[in-house]
Amino acid sequence: EHVNPKGSEIAYSLGTTYLEKGEFDKATRCINVCLEIDDCDVDAMMAMAQICAGRQDDAGEEAWLQRIVATPGASKEVAGKAYCNLGVLHAGSDKEVEYYERSLELAPDRFPSIYSLACAYASQQKWDPAVTAFRKAIEVADDGSD
């Protein structure tokens, strides 16, 4: 706060440390510094979404995830994660599968998105696409993973 109050790298590191500890108010203050400096900082936006998730604030989490996917220049990796998380938030709705598919358009070999899509199909009793997606998830899973 006193030496370098606008140091976004420091604020981000400290904010994510607070986030990991569940200290959401402190994390929010730090991540807001990053967003004041660069309102297109998608990593900071993802941290804000995680803070909202930790607070069980689904509406806030969705707002941040929607902001990420609407941000020009967001990396495919970060936007893909955001779409996957949107799918989780919309579990059981018509949008769930759509969000997982959008995630996979950006990051086709991302295990969480493939696995989540497979589970969504299975919950809808769409067995053929579920089996196909589960097989793909097995193919892309890290060696030695559960």
JSON list of C-alpha atoms in Angstrom, two decimals:
[
{"chain": "A", "resi": 1, "resn": "GLU", "atom": "CA", "xyz": [0.00, 0.00, 0.00]},
{"chain": "A", "resi": 2, "resn": "HIS", "atom": "CA", "xyz": [2.81, 2.45, 0.75]},
{"chain": "A", "resi": 3, "resn": "VAL", "atom": "CA", "xyz": [5.78, 1.49, -1.42]},
{"chain": "A", "resi": 4, "resn": "ASN", "atom": "CA", "xyz": [4.11, 0.65, -4.74]},
{"chain": "A", "resi": 5, "resn": "PRO", "atom": "CA", "xyz": [0.31, 1.03, -4.52]},
{"chain": "A", "resi": 6, "resn": "LYS", "atom": "CA", "xyz": [-0.14, 0.58, -8.28]},
{"chain": "A", "resi": 7, "resn": "GLY", "atom": "CA", "xyz": [2.08, -2.50, -8.71]},
{"chain": "A", "resi": 8, "resn": "SER", "atom": "CA", "xyz": [-0.29, -4.88, -10.47]},
{"chain": "A", "resi": 9, "resn": "GLU", "atom": "CA", "xyz": [2.09, -7.87, -10.38]},
{"chain": "A", "resi": 10, "resn": "ILE", "atom": "CA", "xyz": [2.48, -7.47, -6.64]},
{"chain": "A", "resi": 11, "resn": "ALA", "atom": "CA", "xyz": [-1.25, -6.90, -6.16]},
{"chain": "A", "resi": 12, "resn": "TYR", "atom": "CA", "xyz": [-2.12, -9.96, -8.26]},
{"chain": "A", "resi": 13, "resn": "SER", "atom": "CA", "xyz": [0.30, -12.22, -6.40]},
{"chain": "A", "resi": 14, "resn": "LEU", "atom": "CA", "xyz": [-0.89, -11.00, -3.03]},
{"chain": "A", "resi": 15, "resn": "GLY", "atom": "CA", "xyz": [-4.54, -11.20, -4.12]},
{"chain": "A", "resi": 16, "resn": "THR", "atom": "CA", "xyz": [-4.26, -14.79, -5.28]},
{"chain": "A", "resi": 17, "resn": "THR", "atom": "CA", "xyz": [-2.47, -15.67, -2.05]},
{"chain": "A", "resi": 18, "resn": "TYR", "atom": "CA", "xyz": [-5.36, -14.20, -0.07]},
{"chain": "A", "resi": 19, "resn": "LEU", "atom": "CA", "xyz": [-7.79, -16.04, -2.36]},
{"chain": "A", "resi": 20, "resn": "GLU", "atom": "CA", "xyz": [-6.11, -19.38, -1.61]},
{"chain": "A", "resi": 21, "resn": "LYS", "atom": "CA", "xyz": [-6.45, -18.62, 2.11]},
{"chain": "A", "resi": 22, "resn": "GLY", "atom": "CA", "xyz": [-10.14, -17.77, 1.74]},
{"chain": "A", "resi": 23, "resn": "GLU", "atom": "CA", "xyz": [-9.56, -14.14, 2.73]},
{"chain": "A", "resi": 24, "resn": "PHE", "atom": "CA", "xyz": [-11.95, -12.80, 0.09]},
{"chain": "A", "resi": 25, "resn": "ASP", "atom": "CA", "xyz": [-12.14, -9.16, 1.19]},
{"chain": "A", "resi": 26, "resn": "LYS", "atom": "CA", "xyz": [-8.36, -8.76, 1.11]},
{"chain": "A", "resi": 27, "resn": "ALA", "atom": "CA", "xyz": [-8.18, -10.65, -2.18]},
{"chain": "A", "resi": 28, "resn": "THR", "atom": "CA", "xyz": [-10.81, -8.37, -3.71]},
{"chain": "A", "resi": 29, "resn": "ARG", "atom": "CA", "xyz": [-8.93, -5.22, -2.70]},
{"chain": "A", "resi": 30, "resn": "CYS", "atom": "CA", "xyz": [-5.74, -6.52, -4.31]},
{"chain": "A", "resi": 31, "resn": "ILE", "atom": "CA", "xyz": [-7.35, -7.75, -7.52]},
{"chain": "A", "resi": 32, "resn": "ASN", "atom": "CA", "xyz": [-9.24, -4.45, -7.87]},
{"chain": "A", "resi": 33, "resn": "VAL", "atom": "CA", "xyz": [-5.83, -2.72, -8.06]},
{"chain": "A", "resi": 34, "resn": "CYS", "atom": "CA", "xyz": [-5.04, -4.85, -11.10]},
{"chain": "A", "resi": 35, "resn": "LEU", "atom": "CA", "xyz": [-8.35, -4.00, -12.75]},
{"chain": "A", "resi": 36, "resn": "GLU", "atom": "CA", "xyz": [-7.92, -0.28, -12.04]},
{"chain": "A", "resi": 37, "resn": "ILE", "atom": "CA", "xyz": [-4.63, -0.40, -13.92]},
{"chain": "A", "resi": 38, "resn": "ASP", "atom": "CA", "xyz": [-5.90, -2.63, -16.75]},
{"chain": "A", "resi": 39, "resn": "ASP", "atom": "CA", "xyz": [-9.63, -3.22, -17.03]},
{"chain": "A", "resi": 40, "resn": "CYS", "atom": "CA", "xyz": [-8.95, -5.91, -19.65]},
{"chain": "A", "resi": 41, "resn": "ASP", "atom": "CA", "xyz": [-6.79, -8.05, -17.33]},
{"chain": "A", "resi": 42, "resn": "VAL", "atom": "CA", "xyz": [-8.55, -11.40, -17.82]},
{"chain": "A", "resi": 43, "resn": "ASP", "atom": "CA", "xyz": [-6.39, -13.14, -15.22]},
{"chain": "A", "resi": 44, "resn": "ALA", "atom": "CA", "xyz": [-7.59, -10.62, -12.63]},
{"chain": "A", "resi": 45, "resn": "MET", "atom": "CA", "xyz": [-11.16, -11.11, -13.86]},
{"chain": "A", "resi": 46, "resn": "MET", "atom": "CA", "xyz": [-10.78, -14.87, -13.40]},
{"chain": "A", "resi": 47, "resn": "ALA", "atom": "CA", "xyz": [-9.52, -14.26, -9.87]},
{"chain": "A", "resi": 48, "resn": "MET", "atom": "CA", "xyz": [-12.61, -12.13, -9.21]},
{"chain": "A", "resi": 49, "resn": "ALA", "atom": "CA", "xyz": [-14.79, -14.96, -10.54]},
{"chain": "A", "resi": 50, "resn": "GLN", "atom": "CA", "xyz": [-13.02, -17.34, -8.15]},
{"chain": "A", "resi": 51, "resn": "ILE", "atom": "CA", "xyz": [-13.58, -14.93, -5.26]},
{"chain": "A", "resi": 52, "resn": "CYS", "atom": "CA", "xyz": [-17.29, -14.86, -6.10]},
{"chain": "A", "resi": 53, "resn": "ALA", "atom": "CA", "xyz": [-17.31, -18.67, -6.29]},
{"chain": "A", "resi": 54, "resn": "GLY", "atom": "CA", "xyz": [-15.68, -18.84, -2.87]},
{"chain": "A", "resi": 55, "resn": "ARG", "atom": "CA", "xyz": [-18.40, -16.55, -1.54]},
{"chain": "A", "resi": 56, "resn": "GLN", "atom": "CA", "xyz": [-21.05, -18.69, -3.26]},
{"chain": "A", "resi": 57, "resn": "ASP", "atom": "CA", "xyz": [-22.11, -15.66, -5.29]},
{"chain": "A", "resi": 58, "resn": "ASP", "atom": "CA", "xyz": [-23.20, -17.35, -8.53]},
{"chain": "A", "resi": 59, "resn": "ALA", "atom": "CA", "xyz": [-24.49, -14.12, -10.10]},
{"chain": "A", "resi": 60, "resn": "GLY", "atom": "CA", "xyz": [-21.20, -12.34, -9.44]},
{"chain": "A", "resi": 61, "resn": "GLU", "atom": "CA", "xyz": [-19.20, -15.29, -10.73]},
{"chain": "A", "resi": 62, "resn": "GLU", "atom": "CA", "xyz": [-21.26, -15.42, -13.91]},
{"chain": "A", "resi": 63, "resn": "ALA", "atom": "CA", "xyz": [-20.86, -11.68, -14.45]},
{"chain": "A", "resi": 64, "resn": "TRP", "atom": "CA", "xyz": [-17.07, -11.95, -14.27]},
{"chain": "A", "resi": 65, "resn": "LEU", "atom": "CA", "xyz": [-16.99, -15.02, -16.53]},
{"chain": "A", "resi": 66, "resn": "GLN", "atom": "CA", "xyz": [-19.20, -13.28, -19.10]},
{"chain": "A", "resi": 67, "resn": "ARG", "atom": "CA", "xyz": [-16.90, -10.27, -18.95]},
{"chain": "A", "resi": 68, "resn": "ILE", "atom": "CA", "xyz": [-13.90, -12.52, -19.66]},
{"chain": "A", "resi": 69, "resn": "VAL", "atom": "CA", "xyz": [-15.44, -14.08, -22.77]},
{"chain": "A", "resi": 70, "resn": "ALA", "atom": "CA", "xyz": [-16.48, -10.63, -24.01]},
{"chain": "A", "resi": 71, "resn": "THR", "atom": "CA", "xyz": [-12.98, -9.17, -23.59]},
{"chain": "A", "resi": 72, "resn": "PRO", "atom": "CA", "xyz": [-11.15, -8.73, -26.89]},
{"chain": "A", "resi": 73, "resn": "GLY", "atom": "CA", "xyz": [-7.74, -10.33, -26.79]},
{"chain": "A", "resi": 74, "resn": "ALA", "atom": "CA", "xyz": [-8.58, -12.84, -24.06]},
{"chain": "A", "resi": 75, "resn": "SER", "atom": "CA", "xyz": [-6.45, -15.92, -24.63]},
{"chain": "A", "resi": 76, "resn": "LYS", "atom": "CA", "xyz": [-8.18, -19.04, -25.87]},
{"chain": "A", "resi": 77, "resn": "GLU", "atom": "CA", "xyz": [-7.07, -20.82, -22.71]},
{"chain": "A", "resi": 78, "resn": "VAL", "atom": "CA", "xyz": [-8.62, -18.30, -20.31]},
{"chain": "A", "resi": 79, "resn": "ALA", "atom": "CA", "xyz": [-11.79, -17.87, -22.38]},
{"chain": "A", "resi": 80, "resn": "GLY", "atom": "CA", "xyz": [-12.08, -21.66, -22.63]},
{"chain": "A", "resi": 81, "resn": "LYS", "atom": "CA", "xyz": [-11.87, -21.97, -18.84]},
{"chain": "A", "resi": 82, "resn": "ALA", "atom": "CA", "xyz": [-14.48, -19.24, -18.48]},
{"chain": "A", "resi": 83, "resn": "TYR", "atom": "CA", "xyz": [-16.89, -21.02, -20.83]},
{"chain": "A", "resi": 84, "resn": "CYS", "atom": "CA", "xyz": [-16.35, -24.30, -18.96]},
{"chain": "A", "resi": 85, "resn": "ASN", "atom": "CA", "xyz": [-17.11, -22.59, -15.65]},
{"chain": "A", "resi": 86, "resn": "LEU", "atom": "CA", "xyz": [-20.22, -21.04, -17.20]},
{"chain": "A", "resi": 87, "resn": "GLY", "atom": "CA", "xyz": [-21.30, -24.56, -18.15]},
{"chain": "A", "resi": 88, "resn": "VAL", "atom": "CA", "xyz": [-20.91, -25.67, -14.55]},
{"chain": "A", "resi": 89, "resn": "LEU", "atom": "CA", "xyz": [-22.98, -22.71, -13.37]},
{"chain": "A", "resi": 90, "resn": "HIS", "atom": "CA", "xyz": [-25.72, -23.69, -15.83]},
{"chain": "A", "resi": 91, "resn": "ALA", "atom": "CA", "xyz": [-25.76, -27.41, -15.00]},
{"chain": "A", "resi": 92, "resn": "GLY", "atom": "CA", "xyz": [-29.03, -28.99, -16.06]},
{"chain": "A", "resi": 93, "resn": "SER", "atom": "CA", "xyz": [-30.07, -26.11, -18.32]},
{"chain": "A", "resi": 94, "resn": "ASP", "atom": "CA", "xyz": [-30.09, -25.89, -22.11]},
{"chain": "A", "resi": 95, "resn": "LYS", "atom": "CA", "xyz": [-27.04, -23.61, -22.00]},
{"chain": "A", "resi": 96, "resn": "GLU", "atom": "CA", "xyz": [-24.81, -26.10, -20.17]},
{"chain": "A", "resi": 97, "resn": "VAL", "atom": "CA", "xyz": [-23.83, -28.13, -23.26]},
{"chain": "A", "resi": 98, "resn": "GLU", "atom": "CA", "xyz": [-23.54, -24.96, -25.35]},
{"chain": "A", "resi": 99, "resn": "TYR", "atom": "CA", "xyz": [-21.00, -23.49, -22.94]},
{"chain": "A", "resi": 100, "resn": "TYR", "atom": "CA", "xyz": [-18.91, -26.68, -22.86]},
{"chain": "A", "resi": 101, "resn": "GLU", "atom": "CA", "xyz": [-18.93, -26.80, -26.66]},
{"chain": "A", "resi": 102, "resn": "ARG", "atom": "CA", "xyz": [-17.81, -23.17, -26.84]},
{"chain": "A", "resi": 103, "resn": "SER", "atom": "CA", "xyz": [-15.03, -24.00, -24.40]},
{"chain": "A", "resi": 104, "resn": "LEU", "atom": "CA", "xyz": [-13.89, -26.88, -26.60]},
{"chain": "A", "resi": 105, "resn": "GLU", "atom": "CA", "xyz": [-13.94, -24.69, -29.73]},
{"chain": "A", "resi": 106, "resn": "LEU", "atom": "CA", "xyz": [-11.24, -22.61, -28.05]},
{"chain": "A", "resi": 107, "resn": "ALA", "atom": "CA", "xyz": [-9.33, -25.39, -26.29]},
{"chain": "A", "resi": 108, "resn": "PRO", "atom": "CA", "xyz": [-10.25, -28.73, -27.91]},
{"chain": "A", "resi": 109, "resn": "ASP", "atom": "CA", "xyz": [-8.07, -30.92, -25.69]},
{"chain": "A", "resi": 110, "resn": "ARG", "atom": "CA", "xyz": [-8.96, -29.40, -22.33]},
{"chain": "A", "resi": 111, "resn": "PHE", "atom": "CA", "xyz": [-9.85, -32.31, -20.03]},
{"chain": "A", "resi": 112, "resn": "PRO", "atom": "CA", "xyz": [-12.25, -30.50, -17.65]},
{"chain": "A", "resi": 113, "resn": "SER", "atom": "CA", "xyz": [-14.37, -29.26, -20.56]},
{"chain": "A", "resi": 114, "resn": "ILE", "atom": "CA", "xyz": [-14.49, -32.64, -22.31]},
{"chain": "A", "resi": 115, "resn": "TYR", "atom": "CA", "xyz": [-15.28, -34.50, -19.11]},
{"chain": "A", "resi": 116, "resn": "SER", "atom": "CA", "xyz": [-17.95, -31.98, -18.12]},
{"chain": "A", "resi": 117, "resn": "LEU", "atom": "CA", "xyz": [-19.52, -32.24, -21.57]},
{"chain": "A", "resi": 118, "resn": "ALA", "atom": "CA", "xyz": [-19.57, -36.03, -21.25]},
{"chain": "A", "resi": 119, "resn": "CYS", "atom": "CA", "xyz": [-21.28, -35.77, -17.85]},
{"chain": "A", "resi": 120, "resn": "ALA", "atom": "CA", "xyz": [-23.84, -33.32, -19.23]},
{"chain": "A", "resi": 121, "resn": "TYR", "atom": "CA", "xyz": [-24.70, -35.68, -22.09]},
{"chain": "A", "resi": 122, "resn": "ALA", "atom": "CA", "xyz": [-24.94, -38.60, -19.66]},
{"chain": "A", "resi": 123, "resn": "SER", "atom": "CA", "xyz": [-27.28, -36.67, -17.37]},
{"chain": "A", "resi": 124, "resn": "GLN", "atom": "CA", "xyz": [-29.49, -36.07, -20.42]},
{"chain": "A", "resi": 125, "resn": "GLN", "atom": "CA", "xyz": [-29.28, -39.78, -21.27]},
{"chain": "A", "resi": 126, "resn": "LYS", "atom": "CA", "xyz": [-27.63, -38.97, -24.60]},
{"chain": "A", "resi": 127, "resn": "TRP", "atom": "CA", "xyz": [-25.47, -42.07, -24.42]},
{"chain": "A", "resi": 128, "resn": "ASP", "atom": "CA", "xyz": [-23.65, -42.06, -27.76]},
{"chain": "A", "resi": 129, "resn": "PRO", "atom": "CA", "xyz": [-22.25, -38.52, -27.44]},
{"chain": "A", "resi": 130, "resn": "ALA", "atom": "CA", "xyz": [-21.55, -39.17, -23.74]},
{"chain": "A", "resi": 131, "resn": "VAL", "atom": "CA", "xyz": [-19.48, -42.28, -24.52]},
{"chain": "A", "resi": 132, "resn": "THR", "atom": "CA", "xyz": [-17.64, -40.44, -27.31]},
{"chain": "A", "resi": 133, "resn": "ALA", "atom": "CA", "xyz": [-16.81, -37.55, -24.99]},
{"chain": "A", "resi": 134, "resn": "PHE", "atom": "CA", "xyz": [-15.75, -39.84, -22.12]},
{"chain": "A", "resi": 135, "resn": "ARG", "atom": "CA", "xyz": [-13.39, -41.68, -24.49]},
{"chain": "A", "resi": 136, "resn": "LYS", "atom": "CA", "xyz": [-11.93, -38.37, -25.64]},
{"chain": "A", "resi": 137, "resn": "ALA", "atom": "CA", "xyz": [-11.51, -37.32, -21.99]},
{"chain": "A", "resi": 138, "resn": "ILE", "atom": "CA", "xyz": [-9.56, -40.51, -21.30]},
{"chain": "A", "resi": 139, "resn": "GLU", "atom": "CA", "xyz": [-7.34, -39.82, -24.32]},
{"chain": "A", "resi": 140, "resn": "VAL", "atom": "CA", "xyz": [-6.41, -36.31, -23.19]},
{"chain": "A", "resi": 141, "resn": "ALA", "atom": "CA", "xyz": [-6.12, -37.03, -19.45]},
{"chain": "A", "resi": 142, "resn": "ASP", "atom": "CA", "xyz": [-2.66, -36.58, -17.96]},
{"chain": "A", "resi": 143, "resn": "ASP", "atom": "CA", "xyz": [-0.73, -39.80, -17.46]},
{"chain": "A", "resi": 144, "resn": "GLY", "atom": "CA", "xyz": [-1.21, -41.08, -13.93]},
{"chain": "A", "resi": 145, "resn": "SER", "atom": "CA", "xyz": [-4.20, -38.86, -13.23]},
{"chain": "A", "resi": 146, "resn": "ASP", "atom": "CA", "xyz": [-7.27, -40.16, -11.45]}
]
